[in-house]
Amino acid sequence: MKVLLINGSPRKEGNTATALAEVAKQLAKEGIETEIMWIGNAPIRGCAACGQCAAKVLGRCIFDDDVCNRISEKFAQVDGLIVGSPVYYGQPNGALLSVLQRAFYSNAASISGKPAAAIAVCRRGGASAAFESLNMPFHLLNMPVISSQYWNIVYGRTPGEASNDSEGMQTMRTLARNMAWQLKCTQGKPAPGRPADEEKATMSFIR
Ligand SMILES: Cc1cc2nc3c(=O)[nH]c(=O)nc-3n(C[C@H](O)[C@H](O)[C@H](O)COP(=O)(O)O)c2cc1C
């Protein structure tokens, strides 16, 4: 079984990387394979709402000039997802949100139903809001949200400082154990036994 960990920081070796490394180390101890993907710091487009991915059932974003499709291609190969982001102005990193919105929208079928968790990394404040924001798509995609002993928040400013946040690091290890537990219970199958979906009722509020 395998978990994809997305590092949404422009700093490859920053505090988000430290938090994700702690999760990955614990997952390895639990016998779960991991892959950490860094979104990099090259320009990333926002969703253009062109609808081409849905209209043509592409399973990928029509724009292939950034990291988005390289990330979403991994969705089918993994059994769980963990997204880590630095906190910027009380929000997740904008580039990360751009990637995730396009990847989820264009390739939802490959990730729906798989367990997921978010991690927010900050110097001082705004992590709860960022954490909640990162969790929003999981709820929309039938993805069981994996919890820990506290909200998945890690503190640190300059790269590496997060390793001094002993409670944050413990929260990361607990998260990893809970993710492994979920995967072992479900044998990596997305929510086996989950009731079949009804036909989707998409309501318009203006008609
Ligand atoms: C543009 C920008 C905005 C930031 N906003 C916040 C913030 O709202 N709250 C906070 O506690 N830290 C804030 N920080 C600090 C980062 O969240 C913190 O340094 C974090 O460890 C960065 O993670 P990284 O090393 O993985 O990039 C901000 C940093 C930047 C560059």
PDB file of C-alpha atoms and ligand atoms in Angstrom:
ATOM      1  CA  MET A   1       0.000   0.000   0.000  1.00  0.00           C
ATOM      2  CA  LYS A   2       1.222   3.459  -0.821  1.00  0.00           C
ATOM      3  CA  VAL A   3       0.584   7.016   0.313  1.00  0.00           C
ATOM      4  CA  LEU A   4       1.313  10.113  -1.760  1.00  0.00           C
ATOM      5  CA  LEU A   5       2.586  13.073   0.262  1.00  0.00           C
ATOM      6  CA  ILE A   6       2.465  16.446  -1.466  1.00  0.00           C
ATOM      7  CA  ASN A   7       4.855  19.140  -0.284  1.00  0.00           C
ATOM      8  CA  GLY A   8       3.112  22.396  -1.145  1.00  0.00           C
ATOM      9  CA  SER A   9       5.931  24.693  -0.073  1.00  0.00           C
ATOM     10  CA  PRO A  10       8.188  26.531  -2.508  1.00  0.00           C
ATOM     11  CA  ARG A  11      10.978  25.570  -0.095  1.00  0.00           C
ATOM     12  CA  LYS A  12      11.915  21.990  -0.908  1.00  0.00           C
ATOM     13  CA  GLU A  13      13.684  21.432   2.392  1.00  0.00           C
ATOM     14  CA  GLY A  14      11.576  23.706   4.577  1.00  0.00           C
ATOM     15  CA  ASN A  15       9.387  22.965   7.562  1.00  0.00           C
ATOM     16  CA  THR A  16       6.628  21.367   5.497  1.00  0.00           C
ATOM     17  CA  ALA A  17       9.247  18.912   4.255  1.00  0.00           C
ATOM     18  CA  THR A  18      10.281  18.247   7.865  1.00  0.00           C
ATOM     19  CA  ALA A  19       6.689  17.506   8.874  1.00  0.00           C
ATOM     20  CA  LEU A  20       6.100  15.239   5.870  1.00  0.00           C
ATOM     21  CA  ALA A  21       9.386  13.411   6.455  1.00  0.00           C
ATOM     22  CA  GLU A  22       8.248  12.569   9.981  1.00  0.00           C
ATOM     23  CA  VAL A  23       4.978  11.174   8.594  1.00  0.00           C
ATOM     24  CA  ALA A  24       6.815   9.202   5.903  1.00  0.00           C
ATOM     25  CA  LYS A  25       9.280   7.749   8.415  1.00  0.00           C
ATOM     26  CA  GLN A  26       6.435   6.497  10.602  1.00  0.00           C
ATOM     27  CA  LEU A  27       4.478   5.149   7.637  1.00  0.00           C
ATOM     28  CA  ALA A  28       7.564   3.180   6.600  1.00  0.00           C
ATOM     29  CA  LYS A  29       7.720   1.673  10.088  1.00  0.00           C
ATOM     30  CA  GLU A  30       4.114   0.599   9.582  1.00  0.00           C
ATOM     31  CA  GLY A  31       5.007  -1.079   6.281  1.00  0.00           C
ATOM     32  CA  ILE A  32       3.397   1.561   4.072  1.00  0.00           C
ATOM     33  CA  GLU A  33       5.256   2.810   0.999  1.00  0.00           C
ATOM     34  CA  THR A  34       5.412   6.567   0.465  1.00  0.00           C
ATOM     35  CA  GLU A  35       6.264   9.040  -2.243  1.00  0.00           C
ATOM     36  CA  ILE A  36       6.834  12.699  -1.483  1.00  0.00           C
ATOM     37  CA  MET A  37       6.146  15.026  -4.395  1.00  0.00           C
ATOM     38  CA  TRP A  38       7.292  18.620  -4.188  1.00  0.00           C
ATOM     39  CA  ILE A  39       5.249  21.105  -6.200  1.00  0.00           C
ATOM     40  CA  GLY A  40       8.416  23.085  -6.913  1.00  0.00           C
ATOM     41  CA  ASN A  41       8.654  26.807  -7.365  1.00  0.00           C
ATOM     42  CA  ALA A  42       8.050  27.178 -11.085  1.00  0.00           C
ATOM     43  CA  PRO A  43       4.886  29.051 -12.118  1.00  0.00           C
ATOM     44  CA  ILE A  44       1.632  27.123 -11.674  1.00  0.00           C
ATOM     45  CA  ARG A  45      -1.628  28.064 -13.359  1.00  0.00           C
ATOM     46  CA  GLY A  46      -4.943  28.417 -11.628  1.00  0.00           C
ATOM     47  CA  CYS A  47      -7.957  26.567 -13.010  1.00  0.00           C
ATOM     48  CA  ALA A  48      -9.179  28.354 -16.161  1.00  0.00           C
ATOM     49  CA  ALA A  49     -12.650  26.797 -15.791  1.00  0.00           C
ATOM     50  CA  CYS A  50     -12.460  25.832 -19.458  1.00  0.00           C
ATOM     51  CA  GLY A  51     -14.286  22.585 -18.690  1.00  0.00           C
ATOM     52  CA  GLN A  52     -12.237  20.654 -21.252  1.00  0.00           C
ATOM     53  CA  CYS A  53     -11.162  18.009 -18.735  1.00  0.00           C
ATOM     54  CA  ALA A  54     -14.788  17.181 -17.952  1.00  0.00           C
ATOM     55  CA  ALA A  55     -16.192  17.604 -21.469  1.00  0.00           C
ATOM     56  CA  LYS A  56     -13.590  15.301 -22.999  1.00  0.00           C
ATOM     57  CA  VAL A  57     -13.288  13.046 -19.911  1.00  0.00           C
ATOM     58  CA  LEU A  58      -9.536  13.563 -20.103  1.00  0.00           C
ATOM     59  CA  GLY A  59      -8.639  12.604 -16.546  1.00  0.00           C
ATOM     60  CA  ARG A  60      -6.019  15.341 -16.693  1.00  0.00           C
ATOM     61  CA  CYS A  61      -5.795  19.092 -17.026  1.00  0.00           C
ATOM     62  CA  ILE A  62      -5.720  20.452 -20.566  1.00  0.00           C
ATOM     63  CA  PHE A  63      -2.724  22.605 -19.542  1.00  0.00           C
ATOM     64  CA  ASP A  64       0.303  20.365 -19.417  1.00  0.00           C
ATOM     65  CA  ASP A  65       2.975  22.961 -18.777  1.00  0.00           C
ATOM     66  CA  ASP A  66       3.338  22.658 -15.030  1.00  0.00           C
ATOM     67  CA  VAL A  67       3.398  20.081 -12.228  1.00  0.00           C
ATOM     68  CA  CYS A  68      -0.389  19.523 -12.051  1.00  0.00           C
ATOM     69  CA  ASN A  69      -0.706  16.449 -14.278  1.00  0.00           C
ATOM     70  CA  ARG A  70       2.490  14.895 -12.885  1.00  0.00           C
ATOM     71  CA  ILE A  71       0.815  14.965  -9.487  1.00  0.00           C
ATOM     72  CA  SER A  72      -2.631  13.833 -10.593  1.00  0.00           C
ATOM     73  CA  GLU A  73      -1.117  10.936 -12.571  1.00  0.00           C
ATOM     74  CA  LYS A  74      -0.043   9.552  -9.186  1.00  0.00           C
ATOM     75  CA  PHE A  75      -3.600   9.461  -7.856  1.00  0.00           C
ATOM     76  CA  ALA A  76      -4.417   6.118  -9.442  1.00  0.00           C
ATOM     77  CA  GLN A  77      -1.212   4.568  -8.106  1.00  0.00           C
ATOM     78  CA  VAL A  78      -1.725   5.386  -4.422  1.00  0.00           C
ATOM     79  CA  ASP A  79      -4.075   4.313  -1.666  1.00  0.00           C
ATOM     80  CA  GLY A  80      -3.967   7.490   0.423  1.00  0.00           C
ATOM     81  CA  LEU A  81      -3.093  11.166   0.183  1.00  0.00           C
ATOM     82  CA  ILE A  82      -1.460  13.612   2.595  1.00  0.00           C
ATOM     83  CA  VAL A  83      -1.114  17.273   1.653  1.00  0.00           C
ATOM     84  CA  GLY A  84       1.262  19.579   3.512  1.00  0.00           C
ATOM     85  CA  SER A  85       1.263  23.347   3.126  1.00  0.00           C
ATOM     86  CA  PRO A  86       3.010  26.342   4.648  1.00  0.00           C
ATOM     87  CA  VAL A  87       0.610  28.926   6.039  1.00  0.00           C
ATOM     88  CA  TYR A  88       0.606  32.179   4.065  1.00  0.00           C
ATOM     89  CA  TYR A  89      -1.615  34.942   5.465  1.00  0.00           C
ATOM     90  CA  GLY A  90      -3.665  32.351   7.301  1.00  0.00           C
ATOM     91  CA  GLN A  91      -4.216  30.363   4.106  1.00  0.00           C
ATOM     92  CA  PRO A  92      -2.546  27.490   2.271  1.00  0.00           C
ATOM     93  CA  ASN A  93       0.118  28.449  -0.268  1.00  0.00           C
ATOM     94  CA  GLY A  94      -1.651  29.787  -3.379  1.00  0.00           C
ATOM     95  CA  ALA A  95       0.397  27.692  -5.800  1.00  0.00           C
ATOM     96  CA  LEU A  96      -0.588  24.547  -3.931  1.00  0.00           C
ATOM     97  CA  LEU A  97      -4.269  25.464  -4.071  1.00  0.00           C
ATOM     98  CA  SER A  98      -3.965  26.014  -7.827  1.00  0.00           C
ATOM     99  CA  VAL A  99      -2.450  22.565  -8.293  1.00  0.00           C
ATOM    100  CA  LEU A 100      -4.941  20.804  -6.072  1.00  0.00           C
ATOM    101  CA  GLN A 101      -8.015  22.473  -7.541  1.00  0.00           C
ATOM    102  CA  ARG A 102      -6.994  21.492 -11.078  1.00  0.00           C
ATOM    103  CA  ALA A 103      -5.845  18.003 -10.135  1.00  0.00           C
ATOM    104  CA  PHE A 104      -8.994  17.199  -8.165  1.00  0.00           C
ATOM    105  CA  TYR A 105     -11.305  18.686 -10.775  1.00  0.00           C
ATOM    106  CA  SER A 106      -9.688  16.971 -13.744  1.00  0.00           C
ATOM    107  CA  ASN A 107      -8.945  13.606 -12.148  1.00  0.00           C
ATOM    108  CA  ALA A 108     -11.396  13.177  -9.265  1.00  0.00           C
ATOM    109  CA  ALA A 109     -12.202   9.606 -10.222  1.00  0.00           C
ATOM    110  CA  SER A 110      -8.665   8.467  -9.405  1.00  0.00           C
ATOM    111  CA  ILE A 111      -8.584   9.867  -5.880  1.00  0.00           C
ATOM    112  CA  SER A 112     -12.205   9.784  -4.678  1.00  0.00           C
ATOM    113  CA  GLY A 113     -12.843   7.540  -1.693  1.00  0.00           C
ATOM    114  CA  LYS A 114      -9.185   7.268  -0.677  1.00  0.00           C
ATOM    115  CA  PRO A 115      -8.224   8.350   2.845  1.00  0.00           C
ATOM    116  CA  ALA A 116      -6.635  11.769   3.119  1.00  0.00           C
ATOM    117  CA  ALA A 117      -5.176  14.255   5.569  1.00  0.00           C
ATOM    118  CA  ALA A 118      -3.892  17.806   5.534  1.00  0.00           C
ATOM    119  CA  ILE A 119      -0.985  19.367   7.435  1.00  0.00           C
ATOM    120  CA  ALA A 120      -0.516  23.103   7.988  1.00  0.00           C
ATOM    121  CA  VAL A 121       2.889  24.508   8.891  1.00  0.00           C
ATOM    122  CA  CYS A 122       3.288  28.001  10.283  1.00  0.00           C
ATOM    123  CA  ARG A 123       5.474  30.354  12.273  1.00  0.00           C
ATOM    124  CA  ARG A 124       2.782  31.546  14.656  1.00  0.00           C
ATOM    125  CA  GLY A 125      -0.871  31.804  13.548  1.00  0.00           C
ATOM    126  CA  GLY A 126      -3.517  31.094  10.948  1.00  0.00           C
ATOM    127  CA  ALA A 127      -2.833  27.366  10.792  1.00  0.00           C
ATOM    128  CA  SER A 128      -6.351  26.322  11.815  1.00  0.00           C
ATOM    129  CA  ALA A 129      -7.924  28.263   8.950  1.00  0.00           C
ATOM    130  CA  ALA A 130      -5.372  26.904   6.475  1.00  0.00           C
ATOM    131  CA  PHE A 131      -5.890  23.378   7.792  1.00  0.00           C
ATOM    132  CA  GLU A 132      -9.658  23.643   7.327  1.00  0.00           C
ATOM    133  CA  SER A 133      -9.221  25.023   3.845  1.00  0.00           C
ATOM    134  CA  LEU A 134      -6.995  22.096   2.850  1.00  0.00           C
ATOM    135  CA  ASN A 135      -9.570  19.631   4.178  1.00  0.00           C
ATOM    136  CA  MET A 136     -12.477  21.030   2.145  1.00  0.00           C
ATOM    137  CA  PRO A 137     -11.958  19.014  -1.069  1.00  0.00           C
ATOM    138  CA  PHE A 138     -11.615  15.764   0.853  1.00  0.00           C
ATOM    139  CA  HIS A 139     -15.144  16.087   2.169  1.00  0.00           C
ATOM    140  CA  LEU A 140     -16.450  16.744  -1.315  1.00  0.00           C
ATOM    141  CA  LEU A 141     -14.680  13.713  -2.791  1.00  0.00           C
ATOM    142  CA  ASN A 142     -15.898  11.038  -0.346  1.00  0.00           C
ATOM    143  CA  MET A 143     -12.364  10.826   1.065  1.00  0.00           C
ATOM    144  CA  PRO A 144     -12.267   9.636   4.701  1.00  0.00           C
ATOM    145  CA  VAL A 145     -10.331  12.311   6.591  1.00  0.00           C
ATOM    146  CA  ILE A 146      -7.691  10.793   8.843  1.00  0.00           C
ATOM    147  CA  SER A 147      -7.311  12.451  12.201  1.00  0.00           C
ATOM    148  CA  SER A 148      -4.538  12.585  14.769  1.00  0.00           C
ATOM    149  CA  GLN A 149      -4.169  13.478  18.441  1.00  0.00           C
ATOM    150  CA  TYR A 150      -4.439  17.194  17.599  1.00  0.00           C
ATOM    151  CA  TRP A 151      -5.067  19.242  14.463  1.00  0.00           C
ATOM    152  CA  ASN A 152      -2.244  18.544  12.036  1.00  0.00           C
ATOM    153  CA  ILE A 153      -0.320  21.712  12.734  1.00  0.00           C
ATOM    154  CA  VAL A 154       3.445  22.116  13.013  1.00  0.00           C
ATOM    155  CA  TYR A 155       5.310  25.236  14.109  1.00  0.00           C
ATOM    156  CA  GLY A 156       8.544  26.598  12.705  1.00  0.00           C
ATOM    157  CA  ARG A 157       9.849  29.586  10.781  1.00  0.00           C
ATOM    158  CA  THR A 158      13.257  28.998   9.252  1.00  0.00           C
ATOM    159  CA  PRO A 159      13.877  25.639   7.551  1.00  0.00           C
ATOM    160  CA  GLY A 160      14.371  22.826  10.030  1.00  0.00           C
ATOM    161  CA  GLU A 161      12.880  24.635  13.019  1.00  0.00           C
ATOM    162  CA  ALA A 162       9.824  22.392  12.855  1.00  0.00           C
ATOM    163  CA  SER A 163      11.853  19.469  14.161  1.00  0.00           C
ATOM    164  CA  ASN A 164      11.980  21.311  17.524  1.00  0.00           C
ATOM    165  CA  ASP A 165       8.173  21.259  17.734  1.00  0.00           C
ATOM    166  CA  SER A 166       8.038  18.014  19.678  1.00  0.00           C
ATOM    167  CA  GLU A 167       4.257  17.982  19.995  1.00  0.00           C
ATOM    168  CA  GLY A 168       3.845  18.753  16.296  1.00  0.00           C
ATOM    169  CA  MET A 169       6.228  15.938  15.399  1.00  0.00           C
ATOM    170  CA  GLN A 170       4.332  13.560  17.655  1.00  0.00           C
ATOM    171  CA  THR A 171       1.079  14.635  15.980  1.00  0.00           C
ATOM    172  CA  MET A 172       2.692  13.733  12.626  1.00  0.00           C
ATOM    173  CA  ARG A 173       3.627  10.249  13.873  1.00  0.00           C
ATOM    174  CA  THR A 174       0.135   9.669  15.248  1.00  0.00           C
ATOM    175  CA  LEU A 175      -1.349  10.793  11.940  1.00  0.00           C
ATOM    176  CA  ALA A 176       0.880   8.303  10.119  1.00  0.00           C
ATOM    177  CA  ARG A 177      -0.144   5.470  12.438  1.00  0.00           C
ATOM    178  CA  ASN A 178      -3.816   6.336  11.980  1.00  0.00           C
ATOM    179  CA  MET A 179      -3.411   6.445   8.189  1.00  0.00           C
ATOM    180  CA  ALA A 180      -1.682   3.050   8.270  1.00  0.00           C
ATOM    181  CA  TRP A 181      -4.431   1.682  10.504  1.00  0.00           C
ATOM    182  CA  GLN A 182      -7.120   2.881   8.080  1.00  0.00           C
ATOM    183  CA  LEU A 183      -5.304   1.400   5.093  1.00  0.00           C
ATOM    184  CA  LYS A 184      -4.809  -1.929   6.820  1.00  0.00           C
ATOM    185  CA  CYS A 185      -8.474  -2.057   7.871  1.00  0.00           C
ATOM    186  CA  THR A 186      -9.625  -1.405   4.325  1.00  0.00           C
ATOM    187  CA  GLN A 187      -6.769  -3.316   2.659  1.00  0.00           C
ATOM    188  CA  GLY A 188      -6.109  -0.287   0.526  1.00  0.00           C
ATOM    189  CA  LYS A 189      -9.485  -0.475  -1.163  1.00  0.00           C
ATOM    190  CA  PRO A 190     -11.304   2.849  -1.185  1.00  0.00           C
ATOM    191  CA  ALA A 191     -13.971   2.568   1.462  1.00  0.00           C
ATOM    192  CA  PRO A 192     -15.075  -1.027   0.828  1.00  0.00           C
ATOM    193  CA  GLY A 193     -18.669  -1.491   1.800  1.00  0.00           C
ATOM    194  CA  ARG A 194     -19.417   2.186   1.355  1.00  0.00           C
ATOM    195  CA  PRO A 195     -23.056   2.480   0.260  1.00  0.00           C
ATOM    196  CA  ALA A 196     -23.565   2.948  -3.451  1.00  0.00           C
ATOM    197  CA  ASP A 197     -23.993   6.561  -4.495  1.00  0.00           C
ATOM    198  CA  GLU A 198     -27.414   7.845  -5.422  1.00  0.00           C
ATOM    199  CA  GLU A 199     -27.779   9.600  -8.730  1.00  0.00           C
ATOM    200  CA  LYS A 200     -26.240  12.988  -8.137  1.00  0.00           C
ATOM    201  CA  ALA A 201     -28.702  15.720  -7.217  1.00  0.00           C
ATOM    202  CA  THR A 202     -27.102  18.956  -8.332  1.00  0.00           C
ATOM    203  CA  MET A 203     -29.360  21.749  -7.178  1.00  0.00           C
ATOM    204  CA  SER A 204     -29.365  25.239  -8.576  1.00  0.00           C
ATOM    205  CA  PHE A 205     -30.145  28.023  -6.120  1.00  0.00           C
ATOM    206  CA  ILE A 206     -31.241  30.493  -8.778  1.00  0.00           C
ATOM    207  CA  ARG A 207     -33.657  28.422 -10.835  1.00  0.00           C
TER     208      ARG A 207
HETATM  209  C1  LIG B   1       4.207  34.991   2.123  1.00  0.00           C
HETATM  210  C2  LIG B   1       4.299  34.381   3.495  1.00  0.00           C
HETATM  211  C3  LIG B   1       3.240  34.500   4.360  1.00  0.00           C
HETATM  212  C4  LIG B   1       3.289  33.910   5.621  1.00  0.00           C
HETATM  213  N1  LIG B   1       2.194  34.001   6.435  1.00  0.00           N
HETATM  214  C5  LIG B   1       2.217  33.410   7.642  1.00  0.00           C
HETATM  215  C6  LIG B   1       1.062  33.415   8.490  1.00  0.00           C
HETATM  216  O1  LIG B   1      -0.002  33.916   8.157  1.00  0.00           O
HETATM  217  N2  LIG B   1       1.176  32.857   9.717  1.00  0.00           N
HETATM  218  C7  LIG B   1       2.332  32.276  10.154  1.00  0.00           C
HETATM  219  O2  LIG B   1       2.372  31.806  11.279  1.00  0.00           O
HETATM  220  N3  LIG B   1       3.422  32.193   9.350  1.00  0.00           N
HETATM  221  C8  LIG B   1       3.391  32.737   8.116  1.00  0.00           C
HETATM  222  N4  LIG B   1       4.483  32.635   7.286  1.00  0.00           N
HETATM  223  C9  LIG B   1       5.646  31.846   7.731  1.00  0.00           C
HETATM  224  C10 LIG B   1       5.630  30.405   7.189  1.00  0.00           C
HETATM  225  O3  LIG B   1       4.367  29.804   7.343  1.00  0.00           O
HETATM  226  C11 LIG B   1       6.653  29.571   7.945  1.00  0.00           C
HETATM  227  O4  LIG B   1       7.938  30.119   7.746  1.00  0.00           O
HETATM  228  C12 LIG B   1       6.650  28.112   7.519  1.00  0.00           C
HETATM  229  O5  LIG B   1       7.558  27.391   8.324  1.00  0.00           O
HETATM  230  C13 LIG B   1       7.060  27.956   6.077  1.00  0.00           C
HETATM  231  O6  LIG B   1       7.048  26.587   5.738  1.00  0.00           O
HETATM  232  P1  LIG B   1       8.134  26.007   4.694  1.00  0.00           P
HETATM  233  O7  LIG B   1       9.467  26.105   5.381  1.00  0.00           O
HETATM  234  O8  LIG B   1       7.724  24.621   4.438  1.00  0.00           O
HETATM  235  O9  LIG B   1       8.049  26.859   3.490  1.00  0.00           O
HETATM  236  C14 LIG B   1       4.459  33.216   6.030  1.00  0.00           C
HETATM  237  C15 LIG B   1       5.530  33.104   5.136  1.00  0.00           C
HETATM  238  C16 LIG B   1       5.459  33.675   3.887  1.00  0.00           C
HETATM  239  C17 LIG B   1       6.619  33.521   2.937  1.00  0.00           C
END
